[in-house]
Amino acid sequence: DVKVTQSSRYLVKRTGEKVFLECVQDMDHENMFWYRQDPGLGLRLIYFSYDVKMKEKGDIPEGYSVSREKKERFSLILESASTNQTSMYLCATTRQTTYEQYFGPGTRLTVT
Amino acid sequence: AQSVTQLGSHVSVSEGALVLLRCNYSSSVPPYLFWYVQYPNQGLQLLLKYTTGATLVKGINGFEAEFKKSETSFHLTKPSAHMSDAAEYFCAVSDRPGGGADGLTFGKGTHLIIQP
């Protein structure tokens, strides 16, 4: 079974703080994704990585950056958290040759 | 670019009744289609997928979906709803393996409510 873990289930941060969300997978998948989930908006792609140190912007990258120094680990960074970044953040992984994505449990981030 | 439309942000059915969640997609190439389920405060779990071959796809927990190219639809059904089916359901489409820079394109979700 694919296992995707995220560093925190719930996180509360203050406006202006730097926030790190970490995702780790144990299946040697090449592709990793960060999505943001908001009620009524579904899931929106923030960033995508297809290899170590390689990344591409998704639909809503503004205010976010990512880091992938090791194949199994993909970090999402909020450089200066704002209240409009309060959301559920979901990490997903897949092989380059398959179709379905495997999701972590999510991190519910609240910025006050 | 692809898109997904899920009809009805909330669907309520009685326990034991038929569940029908609607999904229509647009894609310029043959699509790969998915249904995911999300229970409260959890990540997404794959229910079923269509890639190629048989258009009627069976998934976990008694769900199935039928790919209808002429209608650009991939509706999710279950003959008899159970209380444990209450969750958020997402339809998603991809036009390539691995998702690529577009990832999966998701619908906005349908919240399934089961009435006792």
PDB file of C-alpha atoms in Angstrom:
ATOM      1  CA  ASP A   1       0.000   0.000   0.000  1.00  0.00           C
ATOM      2  CA  VAL A   2       1.125   3.507  -0.795  1.00  0.00           C
ATOM      3  CA  LYS A   3       1.644   5.589   2.280  1.00  0.00           C
ATOM      4  CA  VAL A   4       1.624   9.378   2.123  1.00  0.00           C
ATOM      5  CA  THR A   5       2.119  11.220   5.373  1.00  0.00           C
ATOM      6  CA  GLN A   6       1.869  14.892   6.179  1.00  0.00           C
ATOM      7  CA  SER A   7       3.729  16.489   9.059  1.00  0.00           C
ATOM      8  CA  SER A   8       0.709  17.936  10.866  1.00  0.00           C
ATOM      9  CA  ARG A   9      -3.035  17.301  10.819  1.00  0.00           C
ATOM     10  CA  TYR A  10      -3.875  20.678  12.351  1.00  0.00           C
ATOM     11  CA  LEU A  11      -1.793  23.821  12.447  1.00  0.00           C
ATOM     12  CA  VAL A  12      -2.474  27.311  13.774  1.00  0.00           C
ATOM     13  CA  LYS A  13      -0.161  30.137  12.755  1.00  0.00           C
ATOM     14  CA  ARG A  14      -0.137  33.908  13.009  1.00  0.00           C
ATOM     15  CA  THR A  15      -0.229  36.324  10.101  1.00  0.00           C
ATOM     16  CA  GLY A  16       3.261  36.972   8.771  1.00  0.00           C
ATOM     17  CA  GLU A  17       4.791  33.740  10.063  1.00  0.00           C
ATOM     18  CA  LYS A  18       6.771  31.433   7.778  1.00  0.00           C
ATOM     19  CA  VAL A  19       5.017  28.085   7.571  1.00  0.00           C
ATOM     20  CA  PHE A  20       6.390  24.728   6.442  1.00  0.00           C
ATOM     21  CA  LEU A  21       4.120  21.849   5.453  1.00  0.00           C
ATOM     22  CA  GLU A  22       5.880  18.586   4.795  1.00  0.00           C
ATOM     23  CA  CYS A  23       4.819  15.544   2.810  1.00  0.00           C
ATOM     24  CA  VAL A  24       6.604  12.188   2.767  1.00  0.00           C
ATOM     25  CA  GLN A  25       5.834   9.151   0.589  1.00  0.00           C
ATOM     26  CA  ASP A  26       7.258   5.669   0.802  1.00  0.00           C
ATOM     27  CA  MET A  27       6.569   4.303  -2.690  1.00  0.00           C
ATOM     28  CA  ASP A  28       9.348   5.854  -4.754  1.00  0.00           C
ATOM     29  CA  HIS A  29       6.856   7.866  -6.826  1.00  0.00           C
ATOM     30  CA  GLU A  30       8.352  10.435  -9.169  1.00  0.00           C
ATOM     31  CA  ASN A  31       5.498  12.941  -9.113  1.00  0.00           C
ATOM     32  CA  MET A  32       4.307  14.853  -6.098  1.00  0.00           C
ATOM     33  CA  PHE A  33       1.627  17.517  -5.821  1.00  0.00           C
ATOM     34  CA  TRP A  34       0.336  20.097  -3.375  1.00  0.00           C
ATOM     35  CA  TYR A  35      -3.354  20.986  -3.540  1.00  0.00           C
ATOM     36  CA  ARG A  36      -5.448  23.404  -1.599  1.00  0.00           C
ATOM     37  CA  GLN A  37      -9.045  22.488  -0.753  1.00  0.00           C
ATOM     38  CA  ASP A  38     -11.712  25.080   0.040  1.00  0.00           C
ATOM     39  CA  PRO A  39     -15.478  24.587   0.422  1.00  0.00           C
ATOM     40  CA  GLY A  40     -17.303  25.022  -2.873  1.00  0.00           C
ATOM     41  CA  LEU A  41     -14.048  25.308  -4.825  1.00  0.00           C
ATOM     42  CA  GLY A  42     -12.890  21.704  -4.832  1.00  0.00           C
ATOM     43  CA  LEU A  43      -9.160  21.032  -5.032  1.00  0.00           C
ATOM     44  CA  ARG A  44      -6.820  23.457  -6.732  1.00  0.00           C
ATOM     45  CA  LEU A  45      -3.230  22.666  -7.660  1.00  0.00           C
ATOM     46  CA  ILE A  46      -0.576  24.849  -6.065  1.00  0.00           C
ATOM     47  CA  TYR A  47       2.660  23.190  -7.219  1.00  0.00           C
ATOM     48  CA  PHE A  48       3.829  20.017  -8.902  1.00  0.00           C
ATOM     49  CA  SER A  49       7.211  18.277  -8.807  1.00  0.00           C
ATOM     50  CA  TYR A  50       8.317  15.552 -11.216  1.00  0.00           C
ATOM     51  CA  ASP A  51      11.819  14.983  -9.854  1.00  0.00           C
ATOM     52  CA  VAL A  52      14.230  16.102  -7.176  1.00  0.00           C
ATOM     53  CA  LYS A  53      14.734  19.871  -7.358  1.00  0.00           C
ATOM     54  CA  MET A  54      12.249  20.109 -10.250  1.00  0.00           C
ATOM     55  CA  LYS A  55       8.969  21.952  -9.857  1.00  0.00           C
ATOM     56  CA  GLU A  56       6.239  23.578 -11.872  1.00  0.00           C
ATOM     57  CA  LYS A  57       3.598  26.064 -10.877  1.00  0.00           C
ATOM     58  CA  GLY A  58       0.006  24.960 -10.707  1.00  0.00           C
ATOM     59  CA  ASP A  59      -3.121  27.072 -10.857  1.00  0.00           C
ATOM     60  CA  ILE A  60      -2.621  29.101  -7.668  1.00  0.00           C
ATOM     61  CA  PRO A  61       1.115  29.383  -6.804  1.00  0.00           C
ATOM     62  CA  GLU A  62       1.013  32.967  -5.533  1.00  0.00           C
ATOM     63  CA  GLY A  63       2.148  33.230  -1.923  1.00  0.00           C
ATOM     64  CA  TYR A  64       3.635  29.717  -1.916  1.00  0.00           C
ATOM     65  CA  SER A  65       6.950  28.075  -2.711  1.00  0.00           C
ATOM     66  CA  VAL A  66       8.071  24.451  -2.633  1.00  0.00           C
ATOM     67  CA  SER A  67      11.171  22.408  -2.030  1.00  0.00           C
ATOM     68  CA  ARG A  68      12.072  18.900  -3.101  1.00  0.00           C
ATOM     69  CA  GLU A  69      15.585  17.964  -1.989  1.00  0.00           C
ATOM     70  CA  LYS A  70      14.883  14.228  -1.719  1.00  0.00           C
ATOM     71  CA  LYS A  71      12.609  12.087  -3.861  1.00  0.00           C
ATOM     72  CA  GLU A  72      10.366  11.044  -1.005  1.00  0.00           C
ATOM     73  CA  ARG A  73       9.859  14.492   0.506  1.00  0.00           C
ATOM     74  CA  PHE A  74       8.000  17.517  -0.854  1.00  0.00           C
ATOM     75  CA  SER A  75       7.601  20.643   1.233  1.00  0.00           C
ATOM     76  CA  LEU A  76       5.178  23.513   0.818  1.00  0.00           C
ATOM     77  CA  ILE A  77       6.309  26.864   2.194  1.00  0.00           C
ATOM     78  CA  LEU A  78       4.198  29.872   3.001  1.00  0.00           C
ATOM     79  CA  GLU A  79       6.754  32.668   3.130  1.00  0.00           C
ATOM     80  CA  SER A  80       4.505  35.067   5.046  1.00  0.00           C
ATOM     81  CA  ALA A  81       1.219  33.500   6.037  1.00  0.00           C
ATOM     82  CA  SER A  82      -1.964  35.463   5.483  1.00  0.00           C
ATOM     83  CA  THR A  83      -5.518  34.842   6.644  1.00  0.00           C
ATOM     84  CA  ASN A  84      -6.646  33.992   3.097  1.00  0.00           C
ATOM     85  CA  GLN A  85      -4.315  30.999   3.221  1.00  0.00           C
ATOM     86  CA  THR A  86      -6.450  29.390   5.889  1.00  0.00           C
ATOM     87  CA  SER A  87      -7.401  26.131   4.197  1.00  0.00           C
ATOM     88  CA  MET A  88      -6.989  22.372   3.974  1.00  0.00           C
ATOM     89  CA  TYR A  89      -3.739  21.400   2.247  1.00  0.00           C
ATOM     90  CA  LEU A  90      -3.444  18.010   0.578  1.00  0.00           C
ATOM     91  CA  CYS A  91      -0.343  16.305  -0.734  1.00  0.00           C
ATOM     92  CA  ALA A  92      -0.584  13.650  -3.459  1.00  0.00           C
ATOM     93  CA  THR A  93       1.815  11.369  -5.317  1.00  0.00           C
ATOM     94  CA  THR A  94       1.824   9.222  -8.426  1.00  0.00           C
ATOM     95  CA  ARG A  95       4.148   7.433 -10.797  1.00  0.00           C
ATOM     96  CA  GLN A  96       4.799   9.084 -14.135  1.00  0.00           C
ATOM     97  CA  THR A  97       3.326   6.039 -15.866  1.00  0.00           C
ATOM     98  CA  THR A  98       0.101   5.684 -13.893  1.00  0.00           C
ATOM     99  CA  TYR A  99      -3.001   7.784 -13.611  1.00  0.00           C
ATOM    100  CA  GLU A 100      -4.472   7.801 -10.147  1.00  0.00           C
ATOM    101  CA  GLN A 101      -3.009   9.917  -7.387  1.00  0.00           C
ATOM    102  CA  TYR A 102      -2.574   8.883  -3.773  1.00  0.00           C
ATOM    103  CA  PHE A 103      -3.378  11.429  -1.121  1.00  0.00           C
ATOM    104  CA  GLY A 104      -2.112  12.162   2.344  1.00  0.00           C
ATOM    105  CA  PRO A 105      -4.519  12.856   5.242  1.00  0.00           C
ATOM    106  CA  GLY A 106      -4.306  16.613   4.826  1.00  0.00           C
ATOM    107  CA  THR A 107      -3.204  19.514   7.005  1.00  0.00           C
ATOM    108  CA  ARG A 108      -5.865  21.932   8.161  1.00  0.00           C
ATOM    109  CA  LEU A 109      -4.079  25.275   8.481  1.00  0.00           C
ATOM    110  CA  THR A 110      -5.598  28.225  10.291  1.00  0.00           C
ATOM    111  CA  VAL A 111      -3.902  31.618  10.021  1.00  0.00           C
ATOM    112  CA  THR A 112      -5.044  34.159  12.608  1.00  0.00           C
TER     113      THR A 112
ATOM    114  CA  ALA B   1      -7.760  22.255 -20.998  1.00  0.00           C
ATOM    115  CA  GLN B   2     -10.090  19.927 -19.220  1.00  0.00           C
ATOM    116  CA  SER B   3     -12.887  20.674 -16.808  1.00  0.00           C
ATOM    117  CA  VAL B   4     -15.279  18.794 -14.554  1.00  0.00           C
ATOM    118  CA  THR B   5     -18.805  19.702 -13.520  1.00  0.00           C
ATOM    119  CA  GLN B   6     -20.520  17.948 -10.649  1.00  0.00           C
ATOM    120  CA  LEU B   7     -24.236  18.605 -10.571  1.00  0.00           C
ATOM    121  CA  GLY B   8     -25.467  19.303  -7.061  1.00  0.00           C
ATOM    122  CA  SER B   9     -23.209  20.418  -4.249  1.00  0.00           C
ATOM    123  CA  HIS B  10     -25.413  18.440  -1.838  1.00  0.00           C
ATOM    124  CA  VAL B  11     -27.361  15.254  -2.506  1.00  0.00           C
ATOM    125  CA  SER B  12     -29.627  13.697   0.106  1.00  0.00           C
ATOM    126  CA  VAL B  13     -30.939  10.133  -0.122  1.00  0.00           C
ATOM    127  CA  SER B  14     -32.640   7.775   2.289  1.00  0.00           C
ATOM    128  CA  GLU B  15     -30.781   4.779   3.638  1.00  0.00           C
ATOM    129  CA  GLY B  16     -31.375   1.873   1.249  1.00  0.00           C
ATOM    130  CA  ALA B  17     -32.172   4.137  -1.713  1.00  0.00           C
ATOM    131  CA  LEU B  18     -30.238   4.492  -4.949  1.00  0.00           C
ATOM    132  CA  VAL B  19     -27.289   6.854  -4.909  1.00  0.00           C
ATOM    133  CA  LEU B  20     -26.628   8.823  -8.102  1.00  0.00           C
ATOM    134  CA  LEU B  21     -23.900  11.458  -8.221  1.00  0.00           C
ATOM    135  CA  ARG B  22     -23.506  13.221 -11.530  1.00  0.00           C
ATOM    136  CA  CYS B  23     -20.264  14.178 -13.241  1.00  0.00           C
ATOM    137  CA  ASN B  24     -19.736  15.696 -16.664  1.00  0.00           C
ATOM    138  CA  TYR B  25     -16.341  16.473 -18.101  1.00  0.00           C
ATOM    139  CA  SER B  26     -14.735  18.192 -21.015  1.00  0.00           C
ATOM    140  CA  SER B  27     -11.457  17.069 -22.489  1.00  0.00           C
ATOM    141  CA  SER B  28      -9.787  17.502 -25.866  1.00  0.00           C
ATOM    142  CA  VAL B  29      -8.237  14.042 -25.699  1.00  0.00           C
ATOM    143  CA  PRO B  30      -9.508  10.695 -24.394  1.00  0.00           C
ATOM    144  CA  PRO B  31      -9.882  11.260 -20.687  1.00  0.00           C
ATOM    145  CA  TYR B  32      -8.872   9.302 -17.663  1.00  0.00           C
ATOM    146  CA  LEU B  33     -11.654   9.617 -15.099  1.00  0.00           C
ATOM    147  CA  PHE B  34     -11.759   9.102 -11.360  1.00  0.00           C
ATOM    148  CA  TRP B  35     -14.059   9.246  -8.390  1.00  0.00           C
ATOM    149  CA  TYR B  36     -12.586   9.961  -4.985  1.00  0.00           C
ATOM    150  CA  VAL B  37     -14.279   9.947  -1.578  1.00  0.00           C
ATOM    151  CA  GLN B  38     -13.336  12.093   1.374  1.00  0.00           C
ATOM    152  CA  TYR B  39     -14.573  11.331   4.867  1.00  0.00           C
ATOM    153  CA  PRO B  40     -14.551  14.175   7.415  1.00  0.00           C
ATOM    154  CA  ASN B  41     -11.086  15.474   8.221  1.00  0.00           C
ATOM    155  CA  GLN B  42      -9.368  12.900   6.038  1.00  0.00           C
ATOM    156  CA  GLY B  43      -7.565  12.849   2.729  1.00  0.00           C
ATOM    157  CA  LEU B  44      -9.019  11.596  -0.536  1.00  0.00           C
ATOM    158  CA  GLN B  45      -9.420   7.898  -1.203  1.00  0.00           C
ATOM    159  CA  LEU B  46      -9.765   6.480  -4.698  1.00  0.00           C
ATOM    160  CA  LEU B  47     -13.186   4.878  -5.242  1.00  0.00           C
ATOM    161  CA  LEU B  48     -12.764   3.850  -8.862  1.00  0.00           C
ATOM    162  CA  LYS B  49     -11.146   4.847 -12.126  1.00  0.00           C
ATOM    163  CA  TYR B  50     -11.654   4.606 -15.858  1.00  0.00           C
ATOM    164  CA  THR B  51      -8.610   4.534 -18.115  1.00  0.00           C
ATOM    165  CA  THR B  52      -9.389   2.271 -21.084  1.00  0.00           C
ATOM    166  CA  GLY B  53     -11.483  -0.795 -21.821  1.00  0.00           C
ATOM    167  CA  ALA B  54     -14.808  -1.587 -20.200  1.00  0.00           C
ATOM    168  CA  THR B  55     -16.934   1.496 -19.763  1.00  0.00           C
ATOM    169  CA  LEU B  56     -18.701   0.216 -16.642  1.00  0.00           C
ATOM    170  CA  VAL B  57     -16.233   0.404 -13.809  1.00  0.00           C
ATOM    171  CA  LYS B  58     -16.700  -1.143 -10.395  1.00  0.00           C
ATOM    172  CA  GLY B  59     -15.063   0.294  -7.330  1.00  0.00           C
ATOM    173  CA  ILE B  60     -14.887  -0.176  -3.605  1.00  0.00           C
ATOM    174  CA  ASN B  61     -17.826  -0.130  -1.190  1.00  0.00           C
ATOM    175  CA  GLY B  62     -20.331  -1.203  -3.873  1.00  0.00           C
ATOM    176  CA  PHE B  63     -19.963   1.883  -6.065  1.00  0.00           C
ATOM    177  CA  GLU B  64     -19.767   1.830  -9.816  1.00  0.00           C
ATOM    178  CA  ALA B  65     -19.589   4.375 -12.630  1.00  0.00           C
ATOM    179  CA  GLU B  66     -20.195   4.293 -16.343  1.00  0.00           C
ATOM    180  CA  PHE B  67     -18.152   6.203 -18.882  1.00  0.00           C
ATOM    181  CA  LYS B  68     -20.436   7.554 -21.623  1.00  0.00           C
ATOM    182  CA  LYS B  69     -18.371   9.262 -24.268  1.00  0.00           C
ATOM    183  CA  SER B  70     -21.357  10.557 -26.234  1.00  0.00           C
ATOM    184  CA  GLU B  71     -22.698  12.274 -23.126  1.00  0.00           C
ATOM    185  CA  THR B  72     -19.264  13.207 -21.727  1.00  0.00           C
ATOM    186  CA  SER B  73     -20.440  11.807 -18.424  1.00  0.00           C
ATOM    187  CA  PHE B  74     -19.078   9.589 -15.666  1.00  0.00           C
ATOM    188  CA  HIS B  75     -21.893   9.303 -13.134  1.00  0.00           C
ATOM    189  CA  LEU B  76     -21.369   7.433  -9.867  1.00  0.00           C
ATOM    190  CA  THR B  77     -24.032   5.038  -8.588  1.00  0.00           C
ATOM    191  CA  LYS B  78     -24.693   2.673  -5.735  1.00  0.00           C
ATOM    192  CA  PRO B  79     -27.867   0.570  -5.602  1.00  0.00           C
ATOM    193  CA  SER B  80     -28.479   0.883  -1.868  1.00  0.00           C
ATOM    194  CA  ALA B  81     -27.145   3.688   0.303  1.00  0.00           C
ATOM    195  CA  HIS B  82     -25.661   2.993   3.703  1.00  0.00           C
ATOM    196  CA  MET B  83     -25.155   5.462   6.515  1.00  0.00           C
ATOM    197  CA  SER B  84     -21.397   4.977   6.186  1.00  0.00           C
ATOM    198  CA  ASP B  85     -21.547   6.399   2.630  1.00  0.00           C
ATOM    199  CA  ALA B  86     -22.056   9.913   3.987  1.00  0.00           C
ATOM    200  CA  ALA B  87     -19.017  11.832   2.742  1.00  0.00           C
ATOM    201  CA  GLU B  88     -17.762  14.276   0.118  1.00  0.00           C
ATOM    202  CA  TYR B  89     -17.316  12.838  -3.379  1.00  0.00           C
ATOM    203  CA  PHE B  90     -15.060  14.281  -6.036  1.00  0.00           C
ATOM    204  CA  CYS B  91     -14.985  13.522  -9.729  1.00  0.00           C
ATOM    205  CA  ALA B  92     -11.641  14.151 -11.454  1.00  0.00           C
ATOM    206  CA  VAL B  93     -10.194  14.005 -14.946  1.00  0.00           C
ATOM    207  CA  SER B  94      -6.683  13.775 -16.367  1.00  0.00           C
ATOM    208  CA  ASP B  95      -5.451  13.710 -19.927  1.00  0.00           C
ATOM    209  CA  ARG B  96      -2.126  11.998 -19.295  1.00  0.00           C
ATOM    210  CA  PRO B  97      -0.383   9.500 -17.025  1.00  0.00           C
ATOM    211  CA  GLY B  98       1.236  10.984 -13.984  1.00  0.00           C
ATOM    212  CA  GLY B  99      -1.025  14.012 -14.061  1.00  0.00           C
ATOM    213  CA  GLY B 100       1.658  16.343 -15.329  1.00  0.00           C
ATOM    214  CA  ALA B 101       1.758  19.989 -14.439  1.00  0.00           C
ATOM    215  CA  ASP B 102      -2.014  20.119 -14.550  1.00  0.00           C
ATOM    216  CA  GLY B 103      -2.370  17.462 -11.914  1.00  0.00           C
ATOM    217  CA  LEU B 104      -5.847  16.099 -11.741  1.00  0.00           C
ATOM    218  CA  THR B 105      -8.685  18.496 -12.549  1.00  0.00           C
ATOM    219  CA  PHE B 106     -11.328  18.111  -9.868  1.00  0.00           C
ATOM    220  CA  GLY B 107     -14.970  18.958  -9.703  1.00  0.00           C
ATOM    221  CA  LYS B 108     -16.131  21.063  -6.793  1.00  0.00           C
ATOM    222  CA  GLY B 109     -17.441  18.065  -4.923  1.00  0.00           C
ATOM    223  CA  THR B 110     -20.810  16.665  -3.909  1.00  0.00           C
ATOM    224  CA  HIS B 111     -21.697  16.224  -0.268  1.00  0.00           C
ATOM    225  CA  LEU B 112     -23.720  13.025   0.095  1.00  0.00           C
ATOM    226  CA  ILE B 113     -26.165  13.015   2.993  1.00  0.00           C
ATOM    227  CA  ILE B 114     -27.845   9.798   4.054  1.00  0.00           C
ATOM    228  CA  GLN B 115     -31.188  10.125   5.813  1.00  0.00           C
ATOM    229  CA  PRO B 116     -32.076   7.340   8.261  1.00  0.00           C
TER     230      PRO B 116
END
